[in-house]
mmCIF file of C-alpha atoms in Angstrom:
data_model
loop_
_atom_site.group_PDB
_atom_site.id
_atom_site.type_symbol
_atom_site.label_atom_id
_atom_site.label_comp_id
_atom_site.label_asym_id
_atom_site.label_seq_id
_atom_site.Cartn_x
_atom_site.Cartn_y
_atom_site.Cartn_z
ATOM 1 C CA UNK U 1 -48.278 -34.978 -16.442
ATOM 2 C CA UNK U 2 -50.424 -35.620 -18.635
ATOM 3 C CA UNK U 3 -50.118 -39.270 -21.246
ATOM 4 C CA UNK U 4 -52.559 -37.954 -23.791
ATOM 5 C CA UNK U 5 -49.931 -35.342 -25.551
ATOM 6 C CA UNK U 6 -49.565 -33.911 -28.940
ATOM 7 C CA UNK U 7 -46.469 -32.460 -29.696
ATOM 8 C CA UNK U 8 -45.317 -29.954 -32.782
ATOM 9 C CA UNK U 9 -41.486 -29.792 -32.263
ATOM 10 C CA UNK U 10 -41.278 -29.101 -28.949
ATOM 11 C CA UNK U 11 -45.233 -27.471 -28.267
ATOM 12 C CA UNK U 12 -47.518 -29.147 -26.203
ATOM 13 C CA UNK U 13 -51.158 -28.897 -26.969
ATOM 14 C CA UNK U 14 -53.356 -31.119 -24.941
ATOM 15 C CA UNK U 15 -53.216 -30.692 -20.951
ATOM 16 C CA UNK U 16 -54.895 -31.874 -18.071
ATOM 17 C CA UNK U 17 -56.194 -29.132 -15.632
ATOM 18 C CA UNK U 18 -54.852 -30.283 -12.130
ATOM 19 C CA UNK U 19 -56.707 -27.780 -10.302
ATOM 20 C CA UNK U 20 -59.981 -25.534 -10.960
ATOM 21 C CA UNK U 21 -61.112 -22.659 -8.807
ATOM 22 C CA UNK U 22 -64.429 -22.641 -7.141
ATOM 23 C CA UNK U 23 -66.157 -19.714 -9.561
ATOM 24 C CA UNK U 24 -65.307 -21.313 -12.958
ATOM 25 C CA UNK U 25 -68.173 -23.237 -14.830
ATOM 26 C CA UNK U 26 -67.320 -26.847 -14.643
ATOM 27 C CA UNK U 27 -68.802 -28.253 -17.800
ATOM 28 C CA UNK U 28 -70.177 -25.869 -20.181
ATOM 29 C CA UNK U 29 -68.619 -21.938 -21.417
ATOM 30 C CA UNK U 30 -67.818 -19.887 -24.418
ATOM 31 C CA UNK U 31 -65.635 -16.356 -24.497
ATOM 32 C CA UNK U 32 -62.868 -15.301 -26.037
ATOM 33 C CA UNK U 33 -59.332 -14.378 -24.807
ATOM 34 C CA UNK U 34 -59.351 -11.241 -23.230
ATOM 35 C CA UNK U 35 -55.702 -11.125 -22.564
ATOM 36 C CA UNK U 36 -52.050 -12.720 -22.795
ATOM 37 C CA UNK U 37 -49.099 -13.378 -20.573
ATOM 38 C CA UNK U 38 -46.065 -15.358 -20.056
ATOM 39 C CA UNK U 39 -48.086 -17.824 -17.339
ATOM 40 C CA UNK U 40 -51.783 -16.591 -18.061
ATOM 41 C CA UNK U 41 -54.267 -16.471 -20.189
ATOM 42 C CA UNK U 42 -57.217 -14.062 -19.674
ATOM 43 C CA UNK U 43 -60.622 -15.396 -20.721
ATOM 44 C CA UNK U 44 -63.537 -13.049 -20.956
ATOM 45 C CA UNK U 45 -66.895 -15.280 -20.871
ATOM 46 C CA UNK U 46 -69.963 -14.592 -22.691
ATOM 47 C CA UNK U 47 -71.540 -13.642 -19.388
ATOM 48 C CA UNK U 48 -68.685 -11.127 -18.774
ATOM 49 C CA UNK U 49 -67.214 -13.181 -15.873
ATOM 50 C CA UNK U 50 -63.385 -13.685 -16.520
ATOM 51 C CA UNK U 51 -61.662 -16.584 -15.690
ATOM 52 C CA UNK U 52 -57.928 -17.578 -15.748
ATOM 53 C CA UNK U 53 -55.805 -20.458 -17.540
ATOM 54 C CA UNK U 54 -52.432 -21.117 -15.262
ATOM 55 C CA UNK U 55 -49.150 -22.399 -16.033
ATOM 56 C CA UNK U 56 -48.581 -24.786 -13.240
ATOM 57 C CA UNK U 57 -46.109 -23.106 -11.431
ATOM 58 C CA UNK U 58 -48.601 -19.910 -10.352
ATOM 59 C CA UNK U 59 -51.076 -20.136 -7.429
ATOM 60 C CA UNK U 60 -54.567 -21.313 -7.595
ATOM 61 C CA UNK U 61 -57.148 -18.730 -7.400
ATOM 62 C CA UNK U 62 -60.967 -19.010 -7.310
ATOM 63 C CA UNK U 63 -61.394 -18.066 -11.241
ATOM 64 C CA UNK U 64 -58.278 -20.014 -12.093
ATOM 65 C CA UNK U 65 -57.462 -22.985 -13.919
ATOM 66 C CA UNK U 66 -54.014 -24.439 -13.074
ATOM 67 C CA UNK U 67 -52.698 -26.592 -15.707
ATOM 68 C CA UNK U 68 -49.843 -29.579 -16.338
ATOM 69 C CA UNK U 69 -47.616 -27.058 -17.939
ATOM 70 C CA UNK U 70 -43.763 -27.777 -17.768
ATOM 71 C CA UNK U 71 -41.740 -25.192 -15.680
ATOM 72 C CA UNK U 72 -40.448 -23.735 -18.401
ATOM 73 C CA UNK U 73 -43.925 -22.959 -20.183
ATOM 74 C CA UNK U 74 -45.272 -19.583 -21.567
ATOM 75 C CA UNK U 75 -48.396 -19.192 -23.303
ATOM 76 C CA UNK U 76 -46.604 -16.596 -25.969
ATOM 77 C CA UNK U 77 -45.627 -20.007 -27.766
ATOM 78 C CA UNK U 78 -48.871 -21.296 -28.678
ATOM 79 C CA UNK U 79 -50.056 -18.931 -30.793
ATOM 80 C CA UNK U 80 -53.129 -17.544 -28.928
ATOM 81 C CA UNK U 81 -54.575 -13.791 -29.757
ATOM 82 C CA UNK U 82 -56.608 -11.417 -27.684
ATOM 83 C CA UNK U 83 -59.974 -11.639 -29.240
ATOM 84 C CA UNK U 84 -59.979 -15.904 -30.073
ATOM 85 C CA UNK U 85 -63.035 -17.613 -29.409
ATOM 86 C CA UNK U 86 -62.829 -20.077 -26.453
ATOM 87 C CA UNK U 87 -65.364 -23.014 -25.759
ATOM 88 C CA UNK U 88 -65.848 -25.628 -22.985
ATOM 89 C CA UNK U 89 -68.201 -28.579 -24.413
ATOM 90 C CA UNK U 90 -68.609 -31.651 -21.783
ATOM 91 C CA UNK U 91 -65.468 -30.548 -19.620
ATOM 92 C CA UNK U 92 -62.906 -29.960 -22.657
ATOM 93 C CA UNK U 93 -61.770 -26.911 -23.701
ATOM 94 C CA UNK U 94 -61.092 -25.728 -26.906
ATOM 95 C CA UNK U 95 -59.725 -22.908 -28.529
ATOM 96 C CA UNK U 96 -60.724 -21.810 -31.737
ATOM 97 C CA UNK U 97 -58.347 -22.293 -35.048
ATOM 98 C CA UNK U 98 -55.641 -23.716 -32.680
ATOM 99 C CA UNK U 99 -55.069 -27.340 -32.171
ATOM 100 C CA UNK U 100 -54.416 -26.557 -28.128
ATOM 101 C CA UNK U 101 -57.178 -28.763 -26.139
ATOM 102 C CA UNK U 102 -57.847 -28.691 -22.430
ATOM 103 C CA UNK U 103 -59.122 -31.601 -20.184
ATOM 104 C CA UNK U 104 -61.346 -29.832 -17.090
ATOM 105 C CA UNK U 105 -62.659 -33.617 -16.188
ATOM 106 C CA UNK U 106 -60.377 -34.472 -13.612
ATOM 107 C CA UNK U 107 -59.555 -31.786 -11.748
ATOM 108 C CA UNK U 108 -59.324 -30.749 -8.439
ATOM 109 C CA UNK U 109 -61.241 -27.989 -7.740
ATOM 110 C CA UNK U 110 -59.592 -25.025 -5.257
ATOM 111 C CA UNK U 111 -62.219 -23.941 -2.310
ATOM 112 C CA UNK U 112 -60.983 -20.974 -0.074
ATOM 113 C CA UNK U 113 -63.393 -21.123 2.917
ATOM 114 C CA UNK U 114 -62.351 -18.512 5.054
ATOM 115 C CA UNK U 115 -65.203 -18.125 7.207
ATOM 116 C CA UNK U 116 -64.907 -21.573 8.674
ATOM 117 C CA UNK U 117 -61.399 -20.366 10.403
ATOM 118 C CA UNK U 118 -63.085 -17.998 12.556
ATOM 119 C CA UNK U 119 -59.881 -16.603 13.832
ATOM 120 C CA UNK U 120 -60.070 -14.754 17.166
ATOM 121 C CA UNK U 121 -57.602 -11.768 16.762
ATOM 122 C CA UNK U 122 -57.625 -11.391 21.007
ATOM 123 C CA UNK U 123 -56.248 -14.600 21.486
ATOM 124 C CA UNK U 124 -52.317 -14.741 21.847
ATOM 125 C CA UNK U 125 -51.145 -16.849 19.800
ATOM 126 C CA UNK U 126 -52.913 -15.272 16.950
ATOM 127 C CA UNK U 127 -51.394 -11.821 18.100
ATOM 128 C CA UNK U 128 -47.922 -13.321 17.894
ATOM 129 C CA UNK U 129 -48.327 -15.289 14.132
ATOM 130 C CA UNK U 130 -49.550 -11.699 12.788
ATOM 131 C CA UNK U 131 -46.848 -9.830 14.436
ATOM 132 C CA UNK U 132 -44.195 -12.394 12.557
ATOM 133 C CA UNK U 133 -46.366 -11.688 8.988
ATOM 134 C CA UNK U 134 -46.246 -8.276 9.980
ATOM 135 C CA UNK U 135 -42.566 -7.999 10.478
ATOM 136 C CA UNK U 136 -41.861 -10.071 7.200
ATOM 137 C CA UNK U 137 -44.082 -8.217 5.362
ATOM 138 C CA UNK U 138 -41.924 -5.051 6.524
ATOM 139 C CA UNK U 139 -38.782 -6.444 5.878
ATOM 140 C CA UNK U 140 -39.736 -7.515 2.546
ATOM 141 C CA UNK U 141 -40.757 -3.743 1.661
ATOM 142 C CA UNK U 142 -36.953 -2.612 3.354
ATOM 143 C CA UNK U 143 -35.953 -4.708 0.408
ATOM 144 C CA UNK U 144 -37.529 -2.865 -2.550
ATOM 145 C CA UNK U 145 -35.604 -0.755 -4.660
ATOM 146 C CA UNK U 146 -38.609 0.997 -5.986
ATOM 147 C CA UNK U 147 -41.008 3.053 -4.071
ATOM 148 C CA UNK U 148 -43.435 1.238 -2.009
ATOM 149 C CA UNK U 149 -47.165 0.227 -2.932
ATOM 150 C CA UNK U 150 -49.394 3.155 -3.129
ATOM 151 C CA UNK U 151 -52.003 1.188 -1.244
ATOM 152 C CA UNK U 152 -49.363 1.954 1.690
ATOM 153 C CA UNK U 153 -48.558 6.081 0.966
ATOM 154 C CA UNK U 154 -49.508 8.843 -0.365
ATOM 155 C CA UNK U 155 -53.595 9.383 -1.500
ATOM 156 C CA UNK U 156 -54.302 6.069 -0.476
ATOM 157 C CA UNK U 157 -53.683 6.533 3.585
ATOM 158 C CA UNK U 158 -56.964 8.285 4.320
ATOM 159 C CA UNK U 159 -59.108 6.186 2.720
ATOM 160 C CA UNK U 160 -57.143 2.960 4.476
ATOM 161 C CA UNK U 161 -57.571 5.114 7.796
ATOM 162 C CA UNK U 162 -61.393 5.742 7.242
ATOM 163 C CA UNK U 163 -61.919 1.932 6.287
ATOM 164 C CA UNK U 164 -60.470 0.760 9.397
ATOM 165 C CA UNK U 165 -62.076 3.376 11.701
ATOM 166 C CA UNK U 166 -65.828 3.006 9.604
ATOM 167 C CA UNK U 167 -65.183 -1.372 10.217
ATOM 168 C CA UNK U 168 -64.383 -0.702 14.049
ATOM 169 C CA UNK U 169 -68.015 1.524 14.484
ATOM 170 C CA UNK U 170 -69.744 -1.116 11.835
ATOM 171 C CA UNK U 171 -70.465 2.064 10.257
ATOM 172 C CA UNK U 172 -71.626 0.490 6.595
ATOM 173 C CA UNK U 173 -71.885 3.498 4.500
ATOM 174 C CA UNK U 174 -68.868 4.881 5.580
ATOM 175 C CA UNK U 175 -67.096 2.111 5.113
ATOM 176 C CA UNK U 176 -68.596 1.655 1.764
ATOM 177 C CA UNK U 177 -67.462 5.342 0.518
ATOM 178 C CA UNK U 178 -63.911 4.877 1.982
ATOM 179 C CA UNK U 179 -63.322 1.468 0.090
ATOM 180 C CA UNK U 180 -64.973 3.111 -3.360
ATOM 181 C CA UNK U 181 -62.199 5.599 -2.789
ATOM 182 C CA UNK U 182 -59.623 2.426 -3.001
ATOM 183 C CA UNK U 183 -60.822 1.247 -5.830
ATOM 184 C CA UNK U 184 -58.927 1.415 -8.891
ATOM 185 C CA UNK U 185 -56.282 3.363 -6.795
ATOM 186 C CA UNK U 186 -52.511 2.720 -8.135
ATOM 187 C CA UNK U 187 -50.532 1.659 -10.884
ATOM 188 C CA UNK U 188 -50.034 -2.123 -12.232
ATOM 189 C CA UNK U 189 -52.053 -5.020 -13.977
ATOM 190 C CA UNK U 190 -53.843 -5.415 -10.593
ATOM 191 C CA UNK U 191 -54.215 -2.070 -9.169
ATOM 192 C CA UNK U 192 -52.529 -1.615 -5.367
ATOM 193 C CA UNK U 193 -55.873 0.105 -3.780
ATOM 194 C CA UNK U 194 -57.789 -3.196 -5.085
ATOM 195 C CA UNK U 195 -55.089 -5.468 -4.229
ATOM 196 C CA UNK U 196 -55.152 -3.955 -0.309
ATOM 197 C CA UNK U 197 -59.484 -4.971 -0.294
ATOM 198 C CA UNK U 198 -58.945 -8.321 -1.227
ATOM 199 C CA UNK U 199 -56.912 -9.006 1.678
ATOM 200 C CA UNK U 200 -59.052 -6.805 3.715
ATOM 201 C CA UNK U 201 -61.684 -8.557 2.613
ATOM 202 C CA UNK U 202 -60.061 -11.928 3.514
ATOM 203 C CA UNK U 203 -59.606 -10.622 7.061
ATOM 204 C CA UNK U 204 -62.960 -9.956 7.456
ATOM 205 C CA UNK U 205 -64.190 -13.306 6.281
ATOM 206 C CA UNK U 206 -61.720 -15.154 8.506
ATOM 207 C CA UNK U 207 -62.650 -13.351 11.346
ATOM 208 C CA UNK U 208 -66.603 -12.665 10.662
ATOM 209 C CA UNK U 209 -69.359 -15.183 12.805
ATOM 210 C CA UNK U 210 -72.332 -15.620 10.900
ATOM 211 C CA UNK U 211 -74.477 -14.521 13.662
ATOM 212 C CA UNK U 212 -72.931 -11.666 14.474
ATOM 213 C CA UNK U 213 -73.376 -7.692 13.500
ATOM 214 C CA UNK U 214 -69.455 -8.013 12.126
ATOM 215 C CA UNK U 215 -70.856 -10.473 9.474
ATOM 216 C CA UNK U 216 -73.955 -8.130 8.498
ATOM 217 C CA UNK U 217 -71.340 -5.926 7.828
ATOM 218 C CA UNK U 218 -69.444 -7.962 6.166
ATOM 219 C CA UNK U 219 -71.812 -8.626 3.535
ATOM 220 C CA UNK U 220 -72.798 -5.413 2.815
ATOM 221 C CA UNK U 221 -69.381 -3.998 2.453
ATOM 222 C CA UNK U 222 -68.404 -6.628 0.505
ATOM 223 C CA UNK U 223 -71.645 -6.151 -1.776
ATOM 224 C CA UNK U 224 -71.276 -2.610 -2.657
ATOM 225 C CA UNK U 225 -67.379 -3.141 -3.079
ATOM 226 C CA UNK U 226 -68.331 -5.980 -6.019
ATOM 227 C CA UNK U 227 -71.569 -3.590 -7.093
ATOM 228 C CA UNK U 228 -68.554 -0.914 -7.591
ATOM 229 C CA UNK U 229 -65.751 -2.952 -8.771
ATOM 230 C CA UNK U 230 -66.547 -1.464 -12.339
ATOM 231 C CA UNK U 231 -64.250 1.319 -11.509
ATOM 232 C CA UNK U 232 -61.462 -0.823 -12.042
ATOM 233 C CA UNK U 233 -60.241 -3.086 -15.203
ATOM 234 C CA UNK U 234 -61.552 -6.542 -15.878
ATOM 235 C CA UNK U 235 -59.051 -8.940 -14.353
ATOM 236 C CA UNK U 236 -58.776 -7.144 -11.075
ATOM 237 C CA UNK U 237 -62.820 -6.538 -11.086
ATOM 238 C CA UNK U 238 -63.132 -10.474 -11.173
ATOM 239 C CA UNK U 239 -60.800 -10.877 -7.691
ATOM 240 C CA UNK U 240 -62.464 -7.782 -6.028
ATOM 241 C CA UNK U 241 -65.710 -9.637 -6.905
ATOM 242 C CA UNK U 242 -64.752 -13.101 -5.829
ATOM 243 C CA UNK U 243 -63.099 -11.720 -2.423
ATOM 244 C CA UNK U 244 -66.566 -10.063 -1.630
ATOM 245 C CA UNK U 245 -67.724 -13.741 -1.642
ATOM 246 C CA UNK U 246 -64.388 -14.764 0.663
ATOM 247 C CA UNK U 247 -63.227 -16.218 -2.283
ATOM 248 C CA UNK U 248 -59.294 -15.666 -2.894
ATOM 249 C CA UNK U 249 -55.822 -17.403 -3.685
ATOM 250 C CA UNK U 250 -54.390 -20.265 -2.276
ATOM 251 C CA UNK U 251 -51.441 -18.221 -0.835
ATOM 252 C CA UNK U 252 -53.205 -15.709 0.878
ATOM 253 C CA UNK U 253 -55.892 -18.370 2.354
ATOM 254 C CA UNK U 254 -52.752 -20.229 3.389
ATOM 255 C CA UNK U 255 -51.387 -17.444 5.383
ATOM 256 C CA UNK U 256 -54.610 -16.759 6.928
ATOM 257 C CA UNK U 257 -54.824 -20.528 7.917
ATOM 258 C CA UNK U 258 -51.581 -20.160 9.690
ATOM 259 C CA UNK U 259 -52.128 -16.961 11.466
ATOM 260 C CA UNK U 260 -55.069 -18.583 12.770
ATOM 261 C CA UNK U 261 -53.676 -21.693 13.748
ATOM 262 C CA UNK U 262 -51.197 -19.494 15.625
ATOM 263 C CA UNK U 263 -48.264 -21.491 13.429
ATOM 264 C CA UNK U 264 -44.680 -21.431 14.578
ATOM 265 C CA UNK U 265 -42.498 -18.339 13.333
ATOM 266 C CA UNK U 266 -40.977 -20.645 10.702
ATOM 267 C CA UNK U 267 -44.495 -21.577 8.952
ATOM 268 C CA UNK U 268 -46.119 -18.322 9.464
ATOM 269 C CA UNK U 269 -43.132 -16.370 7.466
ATOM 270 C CA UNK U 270 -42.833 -19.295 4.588
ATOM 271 C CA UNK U 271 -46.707 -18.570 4.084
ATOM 272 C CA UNK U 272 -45.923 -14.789 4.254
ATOM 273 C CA UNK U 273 -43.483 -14.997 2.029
ATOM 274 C CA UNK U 274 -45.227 -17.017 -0.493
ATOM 275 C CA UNK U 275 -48.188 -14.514 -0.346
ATOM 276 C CA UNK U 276 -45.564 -11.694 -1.057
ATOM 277 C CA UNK U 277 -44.046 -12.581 -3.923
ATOM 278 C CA UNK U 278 -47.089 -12.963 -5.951
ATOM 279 C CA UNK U 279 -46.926 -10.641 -8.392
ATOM 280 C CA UNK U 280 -44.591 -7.056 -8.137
ATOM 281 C CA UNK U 281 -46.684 -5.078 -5.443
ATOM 282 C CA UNK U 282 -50.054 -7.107 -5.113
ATOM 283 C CA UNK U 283 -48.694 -9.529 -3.055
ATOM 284 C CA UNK U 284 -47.550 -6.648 -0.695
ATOM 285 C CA UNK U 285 -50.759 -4.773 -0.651
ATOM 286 C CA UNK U 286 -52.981 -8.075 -0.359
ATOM 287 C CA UNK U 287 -51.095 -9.137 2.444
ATOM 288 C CA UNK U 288 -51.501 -5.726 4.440
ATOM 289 C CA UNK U 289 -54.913 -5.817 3.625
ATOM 290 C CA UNK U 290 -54.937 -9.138 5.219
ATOM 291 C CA UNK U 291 -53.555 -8.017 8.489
ATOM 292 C CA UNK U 292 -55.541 -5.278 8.243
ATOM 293 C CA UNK U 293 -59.042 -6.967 8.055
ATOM 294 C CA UNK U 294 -57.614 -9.490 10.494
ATOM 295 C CA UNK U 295 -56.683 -6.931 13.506
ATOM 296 C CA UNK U 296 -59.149 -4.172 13.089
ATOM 297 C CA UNK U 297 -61.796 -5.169 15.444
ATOM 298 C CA UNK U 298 -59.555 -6.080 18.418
ATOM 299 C CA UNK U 299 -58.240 -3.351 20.682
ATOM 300 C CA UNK U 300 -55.761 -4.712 23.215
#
C-alpha cells in the first residue's frame, strides 16, 4: 500500500498503480472518463483508445491499470463523472477538478505472450488439461439459474460452427464473415459473441507457429476482426482489438498456460475457475472460446 496517502474522512486519493497492462501509454495521455463502475473506471483517450483504472481486487488486462485500492473500494465514492478530463504528465495521473492523483512510475507492467506457449493440442497431456477446463466450464453453466450465454445457443451456433470449420480449411474470408457475424452478438457490458473471439482468439495465438500457414491466418483473422470491432461498443471494441494482437487478461492467459503445461486436474480447474467468474457470462463465453481456438485444428 501505498505511504504517500491523503485522506478526506475515510477517501483515499493518491495510489500507486501496482500493475499496468502492456497497451497503456506509460508516460504521457489525456481523455476523459468514458464510463463508471463499482471497480472500474472507463477512460476514453484522445486517440480513441480506451484504457481501464482497476480496483485491486479485479484481474489485470492489457489496457488495465490495477491499483492499491483497499478490498472494500468503489470508485462511486470519489466523485468522478462520465465526461471529466483525465491527464498523465511524467507518469502521474490526474483527474481534473478532483484531488484523486495516480502514481504510474512504479509499476509492473502485465505482458500476455501467448504465442511463446506454442501449445500442441495432439499431445496428451494437453488433451487431458482441456478436457478438465472443459468439464468445469460445463459444470459451472449446470449451475446457472439464468439461461446460458448466447455465444453458446440460439443465433450464435452457426456462426461458432462456420468459424471453426472456415479455421480448420484456413479458409480466411470465411472465417472473417463468420466472426463479423459474432460481433456485437448478445446482451451485457461485454457482449457474449465478442467475449467467445477473445478466447478464440487466445487459442489461436497459443497454438499459432510463426512460420506456419495457421499463423498467416492468424493475423489476418485477427486483423479484420479489430478492422470490424466498430460494430460493437467501446469497452468491448478495445479487448476484441487487443486479443487480435494476443493480448488478453491475466486469467485467461493463466488458464492457457496451464492447459499447455498439461497441469494437474487441481491447477487446471482453479485457473478455470478463476477465468469463469470474471464477470456474469464473459468469463463463460471467453473461456469456450478458449477451448475452442485451442482444439480446432487437431482431429484425433
Amino acid at each position: 500500500m501505498s505511504n504517500d496517502c491523503s485522506r478526506v474522512g475515510r477517501r483515499r486519493y493518491n495510489w500507486t498503480a501496482l500493475s499496468i497492462g502492456q497497451c497503456v501509454p506509460r508516460l504521457n495521455f489525456g481523455g476523459r472518463i468514458h464510463s463508471l463502475f463499482e471497480r472500474a473506471c472507463n477512460v476514453r483517450l484522445d486517440d480513441s483508445a480506451l484504457i481501464t483504472f482497476l480496483a485491486a481486487t479485479l484481474d489485470d488486462v492489457p489496457q488495465g491499470i490495477r491499483l492499491d485500492t483497499a478490498p472494500s473500494f468503489v470508485f462511486d465514492t470519489l466523485s468522478l463523472a462520465p465526461g471529466q478530463r483525465v491527464f498523465c504528465r511524467a507518469g502521474q495521473v490526474r483527474f481534473a477538478d478532483s484531488p484523486l492523483r495516480i502514481d504510474l512510475r512504479t509499476a509492473q507492467v502485465w505482458r500476455s505472450d501467448l504465442s511463446a506457449l506454442s501449445i500442441d493440442p495432439s499431445q496428451p497431456r494437453v488433451q487431458r488439461a482441456v478436457t478438465i477446463a472443459r468439464q468445469t466450464l460445463e459444470s459451472y453453466l449446470l449451475g446457472w439459474l439464468d439461461a446460458p450465454t448466447s455465444a453458446q445457443t440460439g443465433s450464435a451456433q452457426p456462426a461458432m460452427t462456420a468459424l471453426l470449420d472456415a479455421t480448420r480449411r484456413l479458409d480466411r474470408a470465411s472465417a472473417c464473415v463468420a466472426a463479423e457475424r459474432l460481433i456485437g452478438l448478445g446482451p451485457g457490458l461485454t457482449p457474449s459473441g465478442d467475449d467467445f473471439l477473445v478466447g478464440y482468439l487466445a487459442g489461436l495465438w497459443s497454438t499459432a507457429r510463426r512460420d506456419s500457414p495457421r499463423y498467416s491466418f492468424l493475423v489476418t483473422l485477427g486483423a479484420e476482426i479489430a478492422n470490424r470491432a466498430g460494430r460493437t461498443n467501446a469497452i468491448s471494441r478495445a479487448y476484441l482489438r487487443h486479443a487480435a494482437q494476443g493480448c488478453v487478461s491475466r486469467a485467461i492467459a493463466t488458464l492457457a498456460s496451464a492447459i499447455g503445461a498439461g497441469e494437474d486436474s487441481a491447477s487446471v480447474q482453479q485457473a478455470a475457475y478463476a477465468a469463469l467468474r470474471v464477470g456474469h457470462t464473459s468469463g463463460a463465453a471467453c473461456v469456450a472460446g478458449l477451448l475452442s481456438g485451442l482444439c480446432v485444428s487437431y482431429t484425433p
